Amino acid sequence: MTGSVLSSVKILNLGSVTHIIAVVNIISLLSLFLLLFVHFLPNNHIFPFHYAYAQQYSGATSSSNSNFPILNASSNSSGSGSNILSTSGMATADVKPDKVTIIVGVETTNKTAKAALSSNAAALNKVLEVLLAAGVKKNETSTSSFSVSPNYNYSQGQNKITGFTVANSIQIQSSNVNGTAKWIDTAVSSGGANTIDSINFALSDNRSGEVKNNLIKQAVIDARSKADIAASALGLKIIGVKSVNLNELEQEPPAPQPLAMTAAIQARTANATPIIAGQQKISVNISISWLIG
């Protein structure tokens, strides 16, 4: 019995030793394979995440090959290294109009269109004659509107033509603003004109352009003065202009109310018709972005 036990122990010990030797051989082979793998693998692939981070960090600190933009709060978009200061300037002027437009008309009514047209033509020719004598130039007049329309009687449910009305108006456009009241009185007192449709005062193109040019200069001076004050307070100076934005505004004077004046009404008016041209306001607003440094 004792001999059998000893024989079993020897067999068990020999089997264990064999297994241990096999395990050691496997570990040795794995170690050798790992050493060869590490030896032949490129260094920049061992720890890819750490290497990439180190490369990005190195690039961020480079002034020439940076992967991350370096922002400079004192630089403008053009990269000139200058700050930008924006100011606005304004200039306004009240200017007396140097151009007037008057629309004078004649309305006549008669039983027939022919008779109404004939009387209208005679009356309007008389108006033109007295206006030319009063100082209106021929090239300052033109036809404004002309119409012939029937007159109806709608009583008792019937549309019956009772006559015709002819309306003819001429336009006077002149630079002689002071002659406005005289021309209106003359046209009406001549016995022909019985409507004054409108009076409009304005600036001529030449006068408007002259005034605007002067206002632009004043607005620029105003904007520059503000910029100099602001830049000086910041310890900087104006070194250039980046952009300019110009706005112009014209406000015409209130137009006189249209006159529905008849010859009979004018005959009862002892004094000359008061006509006031007023003034036209012109404003120029300019916005300038300055480069300061």
PDB file of C-alpha atoms in Angstrom:
ATOM      1  CA  MET A   1       0.000   0.000   0.000  1.00  0.00           C
ATOM      2  CA  THR A   2       2.836   2.344   0.866  1.00  0.00           C
ATOM      3  CA  GLY A   3       4.661   1.568  -2.356  1.00  0.00           C
ATOM      4  CA  SER A   4       1.613   2.467  -4.453  1.00  0.00           C
ATOM      5  CA  VAL A   5       1.269   5.884  -2.823  1.00  0.00           C
ATOM      6  CA  LEU A   6       4.894   6.762  -3.433  1.00  0.00           C
ATOM      7  CA  SER A   7       4.602   5.728  -7.047  1.00  0.00           C
ATOM      8  CA  SER A   8       1.586   8.060  -7.512  1.00  0.00           C
ATOM      9  CA  VAL A   9       3.408  11.025  -5.944  1.00  0.00           C
ATOM     10  CA  LYS A  10       6.357  10.589  -8.283  1.00  0.00           C
ATOM     11  CA  ILE A  11       4.087  10.517 -11.337  1.00  0.00           C
ATOM     12  CA  LEU A  12       2.250  13.671 -10.099  1.00  0.00           C
ATOM     13  CA  ASN A  13       5.508  15.530  -9.491  1.00  0.00           C
ATOM     14  CA  LEU A  14       6.847  14.634 -12.891  1.00  0.00           C
ATOM     15  CA  GLY A  15       3.602  15.904 -14.552  1.00  0.00           C
ATOM     16  CA  SER A  16       3.651  19.214 -12.657  1.00  0.00           C
ATOM     17  CA  VAL A  17       7.252  19.885 -13.614  1.00  0.00           C
ATOM     18  CA  THR A  18       6.404  19.263 -17.248  1.00  0.00           C
ATOM     19  CA  HIS A  19       3.532  21.767 -17.147  1.00  0.00           C
ATOM     20  CA  ILE A  20       5.646  24.392 -15.427  1.00  0.00           C
ATOM     21  CA  ILE A  21       8.366  24.052 -18.048  1.00  0.00           C
ATOM     22  CA  ALA A  22       5.775  24.436 -20.811  1.00  0.00           C
ATOM     23  CA  VAL A  23       4.358  27.620 -19.279  1.00  0.00           C
ATOM     24  CA  VAL A  24       7.839  29.135 -18.872  1.00  0.00           C
ATOM     25  CA  ASN A  25       8.616  28.412 -22.517  1.00  0.00           C
ATOM     26  CA  ILE A  26       5.400  30.102 -23.642  1.00  0.00           C
ATOM     27  CA  ILE A  27       6.135  33.187 -21.544  1.00  0.00           C
ATOM     28  CA  SER A  28       9.654  33.378 -22.953  1.00  0.00           C
ATOM     29  CA  LEU A  29       8.377  33.214 -26.504  1.00  0.00           C
ATOM     30  CA  LEU A  30       5.798  35.963 -25.833  1.00  0.00           C
ATOM     31  CA  SER A  31       8.444  38.178 -24.259  1.00  0.00           C
ATOM     32  CA  LEU A  32      10.760  37.698 -27.215  1.00  0.00           C
ATOM     33  CA  PHE A  33       7.917  38.550 -29.664  1.00  0.00           C
ATOM     34  CA  LEU A  34       7.020  41.685 -27.718  1.00  0.00           C
ATOM     35  CA  LEU A  35      10.653  42.847 -27.693  1.00  0.00           C
ATOM     36  CA  LEU A  36      10.913  42.379 -31.449  1.00  0.00           C
ATOM     37  CA  PHE A  37       7.587  44.231 -32.005  1.00  0.00           C
ATOM     38  CA  VAL A  38       8.690  47.203 -29.936  1.00  0.00           C
ATOM     39  CA  HIS A  39      12.078  47.306 -31.580  1.00  0.00           C
ATOM     40  CA  PHE A  40      10.823  47.500 -35.179  1.00  0.00           C
ATOM     41  CA  LEU A  41       7.718  49.733 -34.601  1.00  0.00           C
ATOM     42  CA  PRO A  42       8.276  53.503 -35.480  1.00  0.00           C
ATOM     43  CA  ASN A  43       8.503  55.696 -32.429  1.00  0.00           C
ATOM     44  CA  ASN A  44       5.796  58.185 -33.605  1.00  0.00           C
ATOM     45  CA  HIS A  45       3.200  55.373 -33.585  1.00  0.00           C
ATOM     46  CA  ILE A  46       3.738  54.116 -30.084  1.00  0.00           C
ATOM     47  CA  PHE A  47       1.552  56.699 -28.347  1.00  0.00           C
ATOM     48  CA  PRO A  48      -0.369  58.433 -31.140  1.00  0.00           C
ATOM     49  CA  PHE A  49      -2.653  60.539 -28.921  1.00  0.00           C
ATOM     50  CA  HIS A  50       0.139  61.922 -26.788  1.00  0.00           C
ATOM     51  CA  TYR A  51       2.239  62.645 -29.884  1.00  0.00           C
ATOM     52  CA  ALA A  52      -0.570  64.474 -31.638  1.00  0.00           C
ATOM     53  CA  TYR A  53      -1.249  66.593 -28.579  1.00  0.00           C
ATOM     54  CA  ALA A  54       2.436  67.487 -28.282  1.00  0.00           C
ATOM     55  CA  GLN A  55       2.522  68.447 -31.984  1.00  0.00           C
ATOM     56  CA  GLN A  56      -0.525  70.677 -31.687  1.00  0.00           C
ATOM     57  CA  TYR A  57       0.778  72.324 -28.585  1.00  0.00           C
ATOM     58  CA  SER A  58       4.116  72.961 -30.242  1.00  0.00           C
ATOM     59  CA  GLY A  59       2.356  74.452 -33.280  1.00  0.00           C
ATOM     60  CA  ALA A  60       0.231  76.760 -31.138  1.00  0.00           C
ATOM     61  CA  THR A  61       3.296  78.430 -29.753  1.00  0.00           C
ATOM     62  CA  SER A  62       4.872  78.943 -33.168  1.00  0.00           C
ATOM     63  CA  SER A  63       4.522  82.308 -34.871  1.00  0.00           C
ATOM     64  CA  SER A  64       4.953  80.940 -38.401  1.00  0.00           C
ATOM     65  CA  ASN A  65       3.385  77.473 -38.528  1.00  0.00           C
ATOM     66  CA  SER A  66       0.525  77.855 -36.082  1.00  0.00           C
ATOM     67  CA  ASN A  67      -2.462  75.535 -36.324  1.00  0.00           C
ATOM     68  CA  PHE A  68      -4.419  77.848 -34.012  1.00  0.00           C
ATOM     69  CA  PRO A  69      -5.050  81.536 -34.956  1.00  0.00           C
ATOM     70  CA  ILE A  70      -3.531  84.095 -32.637  1.00  0.00           C
ATOM     71  CA  LEU A  71      -6.057  86.931 -32.123  1.00  0.00           C
ATOM     72  CA  ASN A  72      -4.881  90.478 -31.576  1.00  0.00           C
ATOM     73  CA  ALA A  73      -7.580  92.757 -30.162  1.00  0.00           C
ATOM     74  CA  SER A  74      -5.762  95.860 -31.424  1.00  0.00           C
ATOM     75  CA  SER A  75      -5.754  94.728 -35.058  1.00  0.00           C
ATOM     76  CA  ASN A  76      -8.428  95.400 -37.664  1.00  0.00           C
ATOM     77  CA  SER A  77      -9.608  92.877 -40.225  1.00  0.00           C
ATOM     78  CA  SER A  78      -6.982  93.954 -42.741  1.00  0.00           C
ATOM     79  CA  GLY A  79      -4.209  92.964 -40.375  1.00  0.00           C
ATOM     80  CA  SER A  80      -2.612  96.417 -40.380  1.00  0.00           C
ATOM     81  CA  GLY A  81      -2.375  96.430 -36.588  1.00  0.00           C
ATOM     82  CA  SER A  82      -4.507  99.594 -36.231  1.00  0.00           C
ATOM     83  CA  ASN A  83      -7.546 100.201 -34.091  1.00  0.00           C
ATOM     84  CA  ILE A  84     -10.782 101.502 -35.615  1.00  0.00           C
ATOM     85  CA  LEU A  85     -12.727 104.493 -34.294  1.00  0.00           C
ATOM     86  CA  SER A  86     -16.116 105.412 -35.801  1.00  0.00           C
ATOM     87  CA  THR A  87     -17.600 108.904 -35.567  1.00  0.00           C
ATOM     88  CA  SER A  88     -20.399 110.791 -37.298  1.00  0.00           C
ATOM     89  CA  GLY A  89     -20.640 114.381 -38.426  1.00  0.00           C
ATOM     90  CA  MET A  90     -23.654 116.456 -39.385  1.00  0.00           C
ATOM     91  CA  ALA A  91     -24.247 119.787 -41.099  1.00  0.00           C
ATOM     92  CA  THR A  92     -27.567 121.524 -41.800  1.00  0.00           C
ATOM     93  CA  ALA A  93     -28.536 124.646 -43.714  1.00  0.00           C
ATOM     94  CA  ASP A  94     -31.795 126.515 -44.296  1.00  0.00           C
ATOM     95  CA  VAL A  95     -31.741 127.772 -47.870  1.00  0.00           C
ATOM     96  CA  LYS A  96     -34.132 130.106 -49.632  1.00  0.00           C
ATOM     97  CA  PRO A  97     -35.597 128.437 -52.755  1.00  0.00           C
ATOM     98  CA  ASP A  98     -34.438 129.820 -56.093  1.00  0.00           C
ATOM     99  CA  LYS A  99     -37.057 128.148 -58.300  1.00  0.00           C
ATOM    100  CA  VAL A 100     -40.848 128.387 -58.407  1.00  0.00           C
ATOM    101  CA  THR A 101     -43.460 126.360 -60.288  1.00  0.00           C
ATOM    102  CA  ILE A 102     -46.959 127.790 -60.695  1.00  0.00           C
ATOM    103  CA  ILE A 103     -49.899 126.120 -62.394  1.00  0.00           C
ATOM    104  CA  VAL A 104     -52.495 128.610 -63.652  1.00  0.00           C
ATOM    105  CA  GLY A 105     -55.686 127.524 -65.394  1.00  0.00           C
ATOM    106  CA  VAL A 106     -58.879 128.542 -67.081  1.00  0.00           C
ATOM    107  CA  GLU A 107     -62.197 126.687 -66.879  1.00  0.00           C
ATOM    108  CA  THR A 108     -65.068 127.546 -69.194  1.00  0.00           C
ATOM    109  CA  THR A 109     -68.545 126.010 -69.519  1.00  0.00           C
ATOM    110  CA  ASN A 110     -71.001 126.204 -72.383  1.00  0.00           C
ATOM    111  CA  LYS A 111     -73.890 124.257 -73.875  1.00  0.00           C
ATOM    112  CA  THR A 112     -71.690 122.799 -76.582  1.00  0.00           C
ATOM    113  CA  ALA A 113     -68.134 121.532 -76.440  1.00  0.00           C
ATOM    114  CA  LYS A 114     -67.169 123.768 -79.356  1.00  0.00           C
ATOM    115  CA  ALA A 115     -68.411 126.913 -77.680  1.00  0.00           C
ATOM    116  CA  ALA A 116     -66.747 125.980 -74.361  1.00  0.00           C
ATOM    117  CA  LEU A 117     -63.444 125.284 -76.153  1.00  0.00           C
ATOM    118  CA  SER A 118     -63.555 128.538 -78.086  1.00  0.00           C
ATOM    119  CA  SER A 119     -64.161 130.697 -75.021  1.00  0.00           C
ATOM    120  CA  ASN A 120     -61.478 128.782 -73.086  1.00  0.00           C
ATOM    121  CA  ALA A 121     -58.874 129.314 -75.794  1.00  0.00           C
ATOM    122  CA  ALA A 122     -59.595 133.036 -75.919  1.00  0.00           C
ATOM    123  CA  ALA A 123     -59.337 133.395 -72.148  1.00  0.00           C
ATOM    124  CA  LEU A 124     -56.099 131.384 -71.852  1.00  0.00           C
ATOM    125  CA  ASN A 125     -54.444 133.274 -74.701  1.00  0.00           C
ATOM    126  CA  LYS A 126     -55.246 136.461 -72.811  1.00  0.00           C
ATOM    127  CA  VAL A 127     -53.653 135.002 -69.656  1.00  0.00           C
ATOM    128  CA  LEU A 128     -50.484 134.120 -71.580  1.00  0.00           C
ATOM    129  CA  GLU A 129     -50.347 137.572 -73.089  1.00  0.00           C
ATOM    130  CA  VAL A 130     -50.515 139.416 -69.779  1.00  0.00           C
ATOM    131  CA  LEU A 131     -48.047 137.012 -68.103  1.00  0.00           C
ATOM    132  CA  LEU A 132     -45.455 137.597 -70.843  1.00  0.00           C
ATOM    133  CA  ALA A 133     -45.969 141.320 -70.418  1.00  0.00           C
ATOM    134  CA  ALA A 134     -45.458 140.920 -66.638  1.00  0.00           C
ATOM    135  CA  GLY A 135     -42.019 139.347 -67.081  1.00  0.00           C
ATOM    136  CA  VAL A 136     -42.660 135.631 -67.584  1.00  0.00           C
ATOM    137  CA  LYS A 137     -40.398 134.252 -70.319  1.00  0.00           C
ATOM    138  CA  LYS A 138     -41.938 132.255 -73.130  1.00  0.00           C
ATOM    139  CA  ASN A 139     -39.609 129.302 -72.562  1.00  0.00           C
ATOM    140  CA  GLU A 140     -40.743 129.206 -68.917  1.00  0.00           C
ATOM    141  CA  THR A 141     -44.319 128.209 -69.843  1.00  0.00           C
ATOM    142  CA  SER A 142     -45.773 124.868 -70.901  1.00  0.00           C
ATOM    143  CA  THR A 143     -49.122 123.074 -70.900  1.00  0.00           C
ATOM    144  CA  SER A 144     -49.807 121.308 -67.594  1.00  0.00           C
ATOM    145  CA  SER A 145     -53.210 119.701 -68.283  1.00  0.00           C
ATOM    146  CA  PHE A 146     -56.143 119.876 -70.676  1.00  0.00           C
ATOM    147  CA  SER A 147     -59.609 118.270 -70.557  1.00  0.00           C
ATOM    148  CA  VAL A 148     -63.070 118.442 -72.073  1.00  0.00           C
ATOM    149  CA  SER A 149     -65.841 116.840 -70.023  1.00  0.00           C
ATOM    150  CA  PRO A 150     -69.655 116.760 -70.255  1.00  0.00           C
ATOM    151  CA  ASN A 151     -71.871 118.046 -67.484  1.00  0.00           C
ATOM    152  CA  TYR A 152     -74.840 115.888 -66.434  1.00  0.00           C
ATOM    153  CA  ASN A 153     -78.135 116.547 -64.748  1.00  0.00           C
ATOM    154  CA  TYR A 154     -79.016 113.545 -62.564  1.00  0.00           C
ATOM    155  CA  SER A 155     -82.399 114.822 -61.403  1.00  0.00           C
ATOM    156  CA  GLN A 156     -85.454 112.581 -61.728  1.00  0.00           C
ATOM    157  CA  GLY A 157     -83.301 109.521 -62.438  1.00  0.00           C
ATOM    158  CA  GLN A 158     -82.090 110.789 -65.802  1.00  0.00           C
ATOM    159  CA  ASN A 159     -78.535 111.358 -67.043  1.00  0.00           C
ATOM    160  CA  LYS A 160     -79.018 114.347 -69.247  1.00  0.00           C
ATOM    161  CA  ILE A 161     -76.099 116.340 -70.680  1.00  0.00           C
ATOM    162  CA  THR A 162     -76.568 120.003 -69.881  1.00  0.00           C
ATOM    163  CA  GLY A 163     -73.306 121.324 -71.260  1.00  0.00           C
ATOM    164  CA  PHE A 164     -69.513 120.922 -71.436  1.00  0.00           C
ATOM    165  CA  THR A 165     -66.590 122.140 -69.377  1.00  0.00           C
ATOM    166  CA  VAL A 166     -63.137 122.767 -70.815  1.00  0.00           C
ATOM    167  CA  ALA A 167     -60.177 123.054 -68.436  1.00  0.00           C
ATOM    168  CA  ASN A 168     -56.774 124.127 -69.630  1.00  0.00           C
ATOM    169  CA  SER A 169     -53.796 124.815 -67.335  1.00  0.00           C
ATOM    170  CA  ILE A 170     -50.319 126.110 -68.040  1.00  0.00           C
ATOM    171  CA  GLN A 171     -47.210 125.658 -65.946  1.00  0.00           C
ATOM    172  CA  ILE A 172     -44.783 128.467 -65.218  1.00  0.00           C
ATOM    173  CA  GLN A 173     -41.353 127.360 -64.051  1.00  0.00           C
ATOM    174  CA  SER A 174     -39.031 130.232 -63.309  1.00  0.00           C
ATOM    175  CA  SER A 175     -36.021 131.285 -61.234  1.00  0.00           C
ATOM    176  CA  ASN A 176     -37.704 134.634 -60.533  1.00  0.00           C
ATOM    177  CA  VAL A 177     -39.208 133.643 -57.186  1.00  0.00           C
ATOM    178  CA  ASN A 178     -39.989 137.246 -56.296  1.00  0.00           C
ATOM    179  CA  GLY A 179     -42.359 137.539 -59.266  1.00  0.00           C
ATOM    180  CA  THR A 180     -44.739 134.859 -57.980  1.00  0.00           C
ATOM    181  CA  ALA A 181     -47.340 137.098 -56.312  1.00  0.00           C
ATOM    182  CA  LYS A 182     -47.315 139.575 -59.204  1.00  0.00           C
ATOM    183  CA  TRP A 183     -47.871 136.859 -61.805  1.00  0.00           C
ATOM    184  CA  ILE A 184     -50.759 135.319 -59.903  1.00  0.00           C
ATOM    185  CA  ASP A 185     -52.498 138.676 -59.495  1.00  0.00           C
ATOM    186  CA  THR A 186     -51.898 139.536 -63.146  1.00  0.00           C
ATOM    187  CA  ALA A 187     -53.212 136.197 -64.429  1.00  0.00           C
ATOM    188  CA  VAL A 188     -56.411 136.480 -62.406  1.00  0.00           C
ATOM    189  CA  SER A 189     -57.021 140.213 -62.851  1.00  0.00           C
ATOM    190  CA  SER A 190     -56.687 139.824 -66.615  1.00  0.00           C
ATOM    191  CA  GLY A 191     -60.166 138.352 -66.548  1.00  0.00           C
ATOM    192  CA  GLY A 192     -59.015 134.979 -67.864  1.00  0.00           C
ATOM    193  CA  ALA A 193     -57.446 132.772 -65.167  1.00  0.00           C
ATOM    194  CA  ASN A 194     -59.928 131.453 -62.645  1.00  0.00           C
ATOM    195  CA  THR A 195     -57.915 128.594 -61.078  1.00  0.00           C
ATOM    196  CA  ILE A 196     -54.487 128.505 -59.443  1.00  0.00           C
ATOM    197  CA  ASP A 197     -53.879 124.803 -59.017  1.00  0.00           C
ATOM    198  CA  SER A 198     -50.530 124.796 -57.203  1.00  0.00           C
ATOM    199  CA  ILE A 199     -47.451 126.751 -56.204  1.00  0.00           C
ATOM    200  CA  ASN A 200     -44.221 124.918 -55.474  1.00  0.00           C
ATOM    201  CA  PHE A 201     -40.892 126.365 -54.342  1.00  0.00           C
ATOM    202  CA  ALA A 202     -37.668 124.360 -54.680  1.00  0.00           C
ATOM    203  CA  LEU A 203     -33.925 124.575 -55.145  1.00  0.00           C
ATOM    204  CA  SER A 204     -32.396 124.397 -58.586  1.00  0.00           C
ATOM    205  CA  ASP A 205     -29.948 121.566 -59.260  1.00  0.00           C
ATOM    206  CA  ASN A 206     -26.980 123.942 -59.335  1.00  0.00           C
ATOM    207  CA  ARG A 207     -27.902 125.641 -56.065  1.00  0.00           C
ATOM    208  CA  SER A 208     -28.684 122.332 -54.362  1.00  0.00           C
ATOM    209  CA  GLY A 209     -25.347 120.854 -55.448  1.00  0.00           C
ATOM    210  CA  GLU A 210     -23.445 123.904 -54.239  1.00  0.00           C
ATOM    211  CA  VAL A 211     -25.084 123.822 -50.817  1.00  0.00           C
ATOM    212  CA  LYS A 212     -24.579 120.052 -50.417  1.00  0.00           C
ATOM    213  CA  ASN A 213     -20.886 120.265 -51.286  1.00  0.00           C
ATOM    214  CA  ASN A 214     -20.343 122.861 -48.577  1.00  0.00           C
ATOM    215  CA  LEU A 215     -22.329 120.808 -46.063  1.00  0.00           C
ATOM    216  CA  ILE A 216     -20.275 117.695 -46.827  1.00  0.00           C
ATOM    217  CA  LYS A 217     -17.089 119.593 -45.987  1.00  0.00           C
ATOM    218  CA  GLN A 218     -18.612 120.831 -42.721  1.00  0.00           C
ATOM    219  CA  ALA A 219     -19.837 117.346 -41.798  1.00  0.00           C
ATOM    220  CA  VAL A 220     -16.382 115.848 -42.400  1.00  0.00           C
ATOM    221  CA  ILE A 221     -14.791 118.545 -40.221  1.00  0.00           C
ATOM    222  CA  ASP A 222     -17.340 117.763 -37.503  1.00  0.00           C
ATOM    223  CA  ALA A 223     -16.631 114.016 -37.643  1.00  0.00           C
ATOM    224  CA  ARG A 224     -12.853 114.583 -37.654  1.00  0.00           C
ATOM    225  CA  SER A 225     -13.061 116.915 -34.664  1.00  0.00           C
ATOM    226  CA  LYS A 226     -14.900 114.270 -32.652  1.00  0.00           C
ATOM    227  CA  ALA A 227     -12.408 111.594 -33.718  1.00  0.00           C
ATOM    228  CA  ASP A 228      -9.415 113.747 -32.713  1.00  0.00           C
ATOM    229  CA  ILE A 229     -10.917 114.344 -29.267  1.00  0.00           C
ATOM    230  CA  ALA A 230     -11.645 110.636 -28.709  1.00  0.00           C
ATOM    231  CA  ALA A 231      -8.264 109.467 -30.029  1.00  0.00           C
ATOM    232  CA  SER A 232      -6.404 112.028 -27.922  1.00  0.00           C
ATOM    233  CA  ALA A 233      -8.237 110.856 -24.802  1.00  0.00           C
ATOM    234  CA  LEU A 234      -7.056 107.325 -25.602  1.00  0.00           C
ATOM    235  CA  GLY A 235      -3.492 108.437 -26.180  1.00  0.00           C
ATOM    236  CA  LEU A 236      -3.694 107.642 -29.899  1.00  0.00           C
ATOM    237  CA  LYS A 237      -3.708 109.526 -33.201  1.00  0.00           C
ATOM    238  CA  ILE A 238      -5.666 109.383 -36.442  1.00  0.00           C
ATOM    239  CA  ILE A 239      -3.499 107.646 -39.041  1.00  0.00           C
ATOM    240  CA  GLY A 240      -5.989 106.929 -41.827  1.00  0.00           C
ATOM    241  CA  VAL A 241      -9.551 106.308 -42.992  1.00  0.00           C
ATOM    242  CA  LYS A 242     -11.102 102.878 -43.430  1.00  0.00           C
ATOM    243  CA  SER A 243     -14.609 103.716 -44.726  1.00  0.00           C
ATOM    244  CA  VAL A 244     -16.999 106.629 -45.313  1.00  0.00           C
ATOM    245  CA  ASN A 245     -20.809 106.569 -45.457  1.00  0.00           C
ATOM    246  CA  LEU A 246     -22.652 109.678 -46.667  1.00  0.00           C
ATOM    247  CA  ASN A 247     -26.385 110.443 -46.303  1.00  0.00           C
ATOM    248  CA  GLU A 248     -28.179 113.468 -47.731  1.00  0.00           C
ATOM    249  CA  LEU A 249     -31.640 114.734 -46.790  1.00  0.00           C
ATOM    250  CA  GLU A 250     -33.686 117.494 -48.359  1.00  0.00           C
ATOM    251  CA  GLN A 251     -36.837 118.757 -46.700  1.00  0.00           C
ATOM    252  CA  GLU A 252     -38.880 120.914 -48.975  1.00  0.00           C
ATOM    253  CA  PRO A 253     -40.761 123.856 -47.479  1.00  0.00           C
ATOM    254  CA  PRO A 254     -44.484 123.343 -46.866  1.00  0.00           C
ATOM    255  CA  ALA A 255     -46.291 123.931 -50.137  1.00  0.00           C
ATOM    256  CA  PRO A 256     -48.801 126.778 -50.154  1.00  0.00           C
ATOM    257  CA  GLN A 257     -52.384 125.576 -50.189  1.00  0.00           C
ATOM    258  CA  PRO A 258     -53.880 125.341 -53.699  1.00  0.00           C
ATOM    259  CA  LEU A 259     -55.914 128.425 -54.503  1.00  0.00           C
ATOM    260  CA  ALA A 260     -59.436 128.134 -55.884  1.00  0.00           C
ATOM    261  CA  MET A 261     -59.568 131.789 -56.784  1.00  0.00           C
ATOM    262  CA  THR A 262     -62.098 133.304 -59.200  1.00  0.00           C
ATOM    263  CA  ALA A 263     -61.872 136.608 -60.990  1.00  0.00           C
ATOM    264  CA  ALA A 264     -64.818 137.956 -58.984  1.00  0.00           C
ATOM    265  CA  ILE A 265     -63.113 137.132 -55.672  1.00  0.00           C
ATOM    266  CA  GLN A 266     -59.855 138.715 -56.809  1.00  0.00           C
ATOM    267  CA  ALA A 267     -61.718 141.838 -57.903  1.00  0.00           C
ATOM    268  CA  ARG A 268     -62.912 142.320 -54.334  1.00  0.00           C
ATOM    269  CA  THR A 269     -59.377 141.904 -52.938  1.00  0.00           C
ATOM    270  CA  ALA A 270     -57.711 145.285 -52.626  1.00  0.00           C
ATOM    271  CA  ASN A 271     -54.214 144.101 -51.645  1.00  0.00           C
ATOM    272  CA  ALA A 272     -51.751 141.947 -53.567  1.00  0.00           C
ATOM    273  CA  THR A 273     -51.873 138.212 -52.918  1.00  0.00           C
ATOM    274  CA  PRO A 274     -49.320 137.324 -50.196  1.00  0.00           C
ATOM    275  CA  ILE A 275     -47.037 134.493 -51.324  1.00  0.00           C
ATOM    276  CA  ILE A 276     -44.195 133.391 -49.001  1.00  0.00           C
ATOM    277  CA  ALA A 277     -41.489 131.109 -50.373  1.00  0.00           C
ATOM    278  CA  GLY A 278     -40.144 129.992 -46.994  1.00  0.00           C
ATOM    279  CA  GLN A 279     -36.878 128.079 -46.680  1.00  0.00           C
ATOM    280  CA  GLN A 280     -35.740 124.591 -47.594  1.00  0.00           C
ATOM    281  CA  LYS A 281     -33.755 122.555 -45.067  1.00  0.00           C
ATOM    282  CA  ILE A 282     -30.847 120.462 -46.333  1.00  0.00           C
ATOM    283  CA  SER A 283     -28.944 118.091 -44.051  1.00  0.00           C
ATOM    284  CA  VAL A 284     -25.856 115.984 -44.627  1.00  0.00           C
ATOM    285  CA  ASN A 285     -24.891 113.172 -42.250  1.00  0.00           C
ATOM    286  CA  ILE A 286     -21.561 111.394 -42.661  1.00  0.00           C
ATOM    287  CA  SER A 287     -20.170 108.362 -40.818  1.00  0.00           C
ATOM    288  CA  ILE A 288     -16.423 107.725 -40.931  1.00  0.00           C
ATOM    289  CA  SER A 289     -14.393 104.802 -39.620  1.00  0.00           C
ATOM    290  CA  TRP A 290     -10.920 106.057 -38.741  1.00  0.00           C
ATOM    291  CA  LEU A 291      -7.711 104.081 -38.308  1.00  0.00           C
ATOM    292  CA  ILE A 292      -5.969 105.069 -35.101  1.00  0.00           C
ATOM    293  CA  GLY A 293      -2.668 104.038 -33.669  1.00  0.00           C
TER     294      GLY A 293
END
